[in-house]
Structures are given as C-alpha cells and as structure tokens.
XYZ file of N, CA and C in Angstrom:
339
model
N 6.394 -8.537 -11.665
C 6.074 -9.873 -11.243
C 4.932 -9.796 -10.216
N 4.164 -10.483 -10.446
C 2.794 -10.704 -9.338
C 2.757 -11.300 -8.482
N 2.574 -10.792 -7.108
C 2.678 -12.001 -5.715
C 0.701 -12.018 -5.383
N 0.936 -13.112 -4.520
C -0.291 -13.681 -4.172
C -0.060 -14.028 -2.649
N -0.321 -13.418 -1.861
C -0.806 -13.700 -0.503
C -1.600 -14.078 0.243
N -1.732 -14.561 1.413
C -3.246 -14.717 2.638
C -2.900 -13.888 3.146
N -4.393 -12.932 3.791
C -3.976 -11.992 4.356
C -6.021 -11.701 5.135
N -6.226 -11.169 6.576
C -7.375 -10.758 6.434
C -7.328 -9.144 5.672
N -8.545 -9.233 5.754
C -8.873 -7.844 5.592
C -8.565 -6.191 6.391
N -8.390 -6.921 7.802
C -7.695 -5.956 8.553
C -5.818 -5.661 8.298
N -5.379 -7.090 8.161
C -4.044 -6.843 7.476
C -3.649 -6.305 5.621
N -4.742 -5.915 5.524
C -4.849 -5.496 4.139
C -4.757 -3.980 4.442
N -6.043 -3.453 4.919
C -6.097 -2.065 5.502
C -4.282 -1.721 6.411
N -3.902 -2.379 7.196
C -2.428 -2.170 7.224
C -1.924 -1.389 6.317
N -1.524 -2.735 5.203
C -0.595 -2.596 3.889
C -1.056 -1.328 3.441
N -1.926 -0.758 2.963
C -2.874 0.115 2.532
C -2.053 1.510 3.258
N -1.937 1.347 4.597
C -1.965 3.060 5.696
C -0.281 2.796 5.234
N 0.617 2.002 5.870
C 2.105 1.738 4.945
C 2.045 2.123 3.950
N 1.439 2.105 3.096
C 1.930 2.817 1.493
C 1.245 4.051 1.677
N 0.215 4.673 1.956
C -0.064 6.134 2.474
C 0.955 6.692 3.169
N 1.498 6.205 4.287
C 2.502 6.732 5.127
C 3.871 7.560 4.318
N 4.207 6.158 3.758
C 5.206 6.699 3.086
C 5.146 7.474 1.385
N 4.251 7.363 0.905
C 3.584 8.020 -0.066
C 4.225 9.579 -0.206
N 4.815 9.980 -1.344
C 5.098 11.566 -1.403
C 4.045 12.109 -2.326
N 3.774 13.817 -1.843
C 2.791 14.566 -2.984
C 3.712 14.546 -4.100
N 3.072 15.014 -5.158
C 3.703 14.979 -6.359
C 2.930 15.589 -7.559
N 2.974 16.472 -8.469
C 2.232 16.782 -9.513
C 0.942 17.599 -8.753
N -0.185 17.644 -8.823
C -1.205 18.335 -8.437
C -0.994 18.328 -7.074
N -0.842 17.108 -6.430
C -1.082 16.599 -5.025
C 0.084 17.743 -4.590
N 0.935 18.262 -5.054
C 1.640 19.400 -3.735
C 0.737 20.151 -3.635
N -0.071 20.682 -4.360
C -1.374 21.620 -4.072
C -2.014 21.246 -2.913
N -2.483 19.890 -3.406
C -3.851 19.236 -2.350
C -3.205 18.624 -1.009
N -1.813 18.206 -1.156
C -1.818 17.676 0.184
C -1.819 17.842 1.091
N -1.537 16.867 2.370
C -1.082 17.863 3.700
C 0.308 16.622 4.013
N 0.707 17.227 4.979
C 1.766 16.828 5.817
C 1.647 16.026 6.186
N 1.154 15.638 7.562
C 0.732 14.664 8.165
C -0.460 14.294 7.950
N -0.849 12.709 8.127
C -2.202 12.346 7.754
C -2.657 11.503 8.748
N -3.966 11.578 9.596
C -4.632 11.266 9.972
C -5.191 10.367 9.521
N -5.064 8.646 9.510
C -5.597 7.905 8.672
C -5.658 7.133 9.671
N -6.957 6.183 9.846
C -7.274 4.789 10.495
C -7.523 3.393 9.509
N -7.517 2.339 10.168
C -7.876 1.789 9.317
C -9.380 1.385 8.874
N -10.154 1.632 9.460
C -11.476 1.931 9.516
C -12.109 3.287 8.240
N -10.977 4.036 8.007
C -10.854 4.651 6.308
C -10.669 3.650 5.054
N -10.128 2.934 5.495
C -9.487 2.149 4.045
C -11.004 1.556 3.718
N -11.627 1.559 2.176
C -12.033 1.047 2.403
C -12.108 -0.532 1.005
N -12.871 -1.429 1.275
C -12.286 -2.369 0.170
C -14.049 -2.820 -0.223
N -13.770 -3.244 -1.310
C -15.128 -3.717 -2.109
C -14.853 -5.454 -2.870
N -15.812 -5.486 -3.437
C -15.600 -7.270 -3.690
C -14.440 -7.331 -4.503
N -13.644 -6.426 -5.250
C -12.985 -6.890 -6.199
C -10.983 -6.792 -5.126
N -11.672 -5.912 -4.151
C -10.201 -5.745 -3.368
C -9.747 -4.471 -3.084
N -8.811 -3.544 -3.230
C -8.229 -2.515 -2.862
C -7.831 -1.506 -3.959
N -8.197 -0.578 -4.144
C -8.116 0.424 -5.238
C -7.667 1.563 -4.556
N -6.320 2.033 -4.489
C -5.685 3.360 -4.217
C -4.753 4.323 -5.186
N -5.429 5.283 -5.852
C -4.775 6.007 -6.288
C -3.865 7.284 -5.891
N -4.675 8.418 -5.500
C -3.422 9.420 -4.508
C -4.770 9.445 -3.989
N -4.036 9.556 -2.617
C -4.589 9.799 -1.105
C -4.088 10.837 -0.798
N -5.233 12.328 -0.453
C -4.904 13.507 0.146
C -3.475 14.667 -0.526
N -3.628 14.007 -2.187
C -2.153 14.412 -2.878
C -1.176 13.439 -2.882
N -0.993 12.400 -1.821
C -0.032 11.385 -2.160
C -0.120 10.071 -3.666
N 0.815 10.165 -4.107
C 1.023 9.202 -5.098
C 0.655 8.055 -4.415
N -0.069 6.905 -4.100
C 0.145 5.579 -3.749
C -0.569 4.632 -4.665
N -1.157 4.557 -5.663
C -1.133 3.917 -6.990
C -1.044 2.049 -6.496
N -1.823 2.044 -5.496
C -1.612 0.722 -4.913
C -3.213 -0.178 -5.089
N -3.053 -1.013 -6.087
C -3.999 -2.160 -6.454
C -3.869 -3.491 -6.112
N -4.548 -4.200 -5.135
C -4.469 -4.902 -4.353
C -5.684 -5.939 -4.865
N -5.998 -6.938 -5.397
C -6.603 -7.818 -5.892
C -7.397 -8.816 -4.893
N -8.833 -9.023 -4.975
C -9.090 -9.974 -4.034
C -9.647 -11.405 -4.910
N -8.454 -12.380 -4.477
C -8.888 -13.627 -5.226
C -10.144 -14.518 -4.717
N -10.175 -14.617 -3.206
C -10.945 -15.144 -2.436
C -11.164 -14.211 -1.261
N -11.606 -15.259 -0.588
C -11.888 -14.157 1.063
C -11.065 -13.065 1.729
N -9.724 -14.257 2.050
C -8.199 -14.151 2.261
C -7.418 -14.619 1.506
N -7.358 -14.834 0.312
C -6.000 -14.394 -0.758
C -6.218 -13.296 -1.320
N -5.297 -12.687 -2.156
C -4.545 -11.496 -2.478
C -4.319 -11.538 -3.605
N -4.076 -10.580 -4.585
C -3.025 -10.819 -5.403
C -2.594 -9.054 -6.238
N -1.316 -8.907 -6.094
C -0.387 -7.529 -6.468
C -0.015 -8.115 -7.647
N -0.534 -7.501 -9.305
C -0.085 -7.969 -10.273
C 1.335 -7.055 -10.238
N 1.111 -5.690 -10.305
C 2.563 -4.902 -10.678
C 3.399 -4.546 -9.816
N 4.680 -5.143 -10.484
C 5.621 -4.346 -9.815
C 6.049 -2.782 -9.182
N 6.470 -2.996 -8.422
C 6.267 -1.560 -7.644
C 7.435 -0.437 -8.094
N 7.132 0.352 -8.567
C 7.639 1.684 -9.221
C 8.142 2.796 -8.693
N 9.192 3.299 -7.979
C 8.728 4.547 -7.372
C 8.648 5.934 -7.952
N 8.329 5.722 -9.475
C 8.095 7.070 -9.989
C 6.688 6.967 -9.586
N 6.075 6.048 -9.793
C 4.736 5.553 -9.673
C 3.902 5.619 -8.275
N 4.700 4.669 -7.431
C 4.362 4.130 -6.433
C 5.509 4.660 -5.497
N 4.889 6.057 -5.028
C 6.358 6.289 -4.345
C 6.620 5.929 -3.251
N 5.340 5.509 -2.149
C 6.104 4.521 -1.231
C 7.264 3.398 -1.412
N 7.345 3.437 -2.587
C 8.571 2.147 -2.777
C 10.112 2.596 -2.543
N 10.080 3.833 -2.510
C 11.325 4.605 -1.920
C 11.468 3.719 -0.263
N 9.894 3.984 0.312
C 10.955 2.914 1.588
C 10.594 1.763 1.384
N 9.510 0.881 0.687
C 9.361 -0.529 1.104
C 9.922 -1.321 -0.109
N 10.807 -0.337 -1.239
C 11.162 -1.105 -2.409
C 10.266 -2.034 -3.262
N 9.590 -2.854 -2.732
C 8.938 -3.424 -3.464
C 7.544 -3.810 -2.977
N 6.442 -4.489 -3.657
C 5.170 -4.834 -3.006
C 5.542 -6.080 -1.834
N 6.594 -6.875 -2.298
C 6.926 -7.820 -1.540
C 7.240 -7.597 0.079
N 8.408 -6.541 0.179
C 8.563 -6.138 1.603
C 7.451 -5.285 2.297
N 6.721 -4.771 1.377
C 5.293 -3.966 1.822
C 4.402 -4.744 2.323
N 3.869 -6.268 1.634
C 3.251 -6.980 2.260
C 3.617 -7.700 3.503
N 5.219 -8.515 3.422
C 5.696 -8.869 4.222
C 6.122 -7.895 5.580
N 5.759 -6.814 5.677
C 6.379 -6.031 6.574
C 5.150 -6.148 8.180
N 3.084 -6.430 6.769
C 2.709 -6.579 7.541
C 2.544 -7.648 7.790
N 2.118 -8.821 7.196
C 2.227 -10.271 7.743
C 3.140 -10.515 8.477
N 4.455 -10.237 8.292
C 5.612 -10.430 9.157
C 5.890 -9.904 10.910
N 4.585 -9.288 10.555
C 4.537 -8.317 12.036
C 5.614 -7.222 12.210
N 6.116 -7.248 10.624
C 7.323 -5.813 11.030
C 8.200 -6.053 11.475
N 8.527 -7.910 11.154
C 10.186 -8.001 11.564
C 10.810 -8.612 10.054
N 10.582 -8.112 8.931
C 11.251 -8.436 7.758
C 12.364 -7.610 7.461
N 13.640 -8.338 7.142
C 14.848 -7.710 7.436
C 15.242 -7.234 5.808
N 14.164 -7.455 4.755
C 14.464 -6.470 3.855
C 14.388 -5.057 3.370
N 13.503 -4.704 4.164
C 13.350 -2.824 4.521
C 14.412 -2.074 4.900
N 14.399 -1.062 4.289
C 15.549 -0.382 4.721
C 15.057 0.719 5.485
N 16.194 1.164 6.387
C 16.143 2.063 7.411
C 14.803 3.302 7.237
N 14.728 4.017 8.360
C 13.904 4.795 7.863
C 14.894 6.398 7.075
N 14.162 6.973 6.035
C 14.584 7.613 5.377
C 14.692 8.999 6.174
C-alpha cells in the first residue's frame, strides 16, 4: 500500500539515516560493510525525482522515496524485511515516516532490538 506525506527535505534525509541505521549487511554487503556508520545528513543525497537507496556501505535499505511536489512524498511499496531490512525495527514505511514527522514520539515502534 502507498502512503503520501509532507515532509521537507531535511526530514526526508532523517527517514533516509533511520533506515541506514537500522539496515543489516546481507549477501555481498557482509563483505563490504562496516559496523558502525558514520552518516550525516548532508550525505543523503536527493534529485528531482526524490530518494533512491539501495545498500548503503553493504546494508540492505532498498528505500524509494518519491517526490510529488516540493514537500509531498510518496512510498509506493510496502516495506519487506527480507528486502528492506530496516523494517525489522520500524515494521513498516508508515512508522518510519511517522517516527520522523512525529518527532519520535509514535507509539507504534517497537522497542529497540
């Protein structure tokens, strides 16, 4: 199911380091990755069409982020975690977005793992 949000661009780059964060290596990426990651948001970067993340540094994050307008959004796919393995903690694109618009008080996230 596809959500559609407002969001700036700096709360985009957020959503973006959240799904890196929690992101596991997997397949090649145990080779390439590292442990901890050093990421700002001043890395992320976005182009006219919106947000394109495939694996970051070996992490799976498979996260496509749509730009309808300036500040709307739009996440066509559902979030996977064979796929999208940040979804192990944010379950879905929904609590991923809402975690940052929400300022990180959305009470559908679950604990940390």
């Amino acid at each position: 199911m596809a959500i559609e949000f407002e969001a700036t661009e700096q709360q985009i780059r957020e959503i973006a380091i959240n799904a890196i964060k929690y992101s596991k290596n997997v397949g090649w990426g145990l080779l390439r990755g590292v442990e901890k990651l050093d990421i700002h948001p001043g890395d992320i970067k976005l182009d006219d069409r919106g947000l394109s993340l495939d694996y970051v540094n070996g992490r799976c994050v498979k996260l496509f982020i749509e730009r309808l307008s300036d500040n709307r959004w739009r996440i066509r796919d559902n979030a996977d975690p064979e796929y999208q393995t940040w979804a192990c903690r944010w379950v879905s694109n929904q609590t991923l977005v809402e975690y940052v618009l929400g300022d990180g008080k959305s009470t559908e996230i679950p604990a940390d793992m």
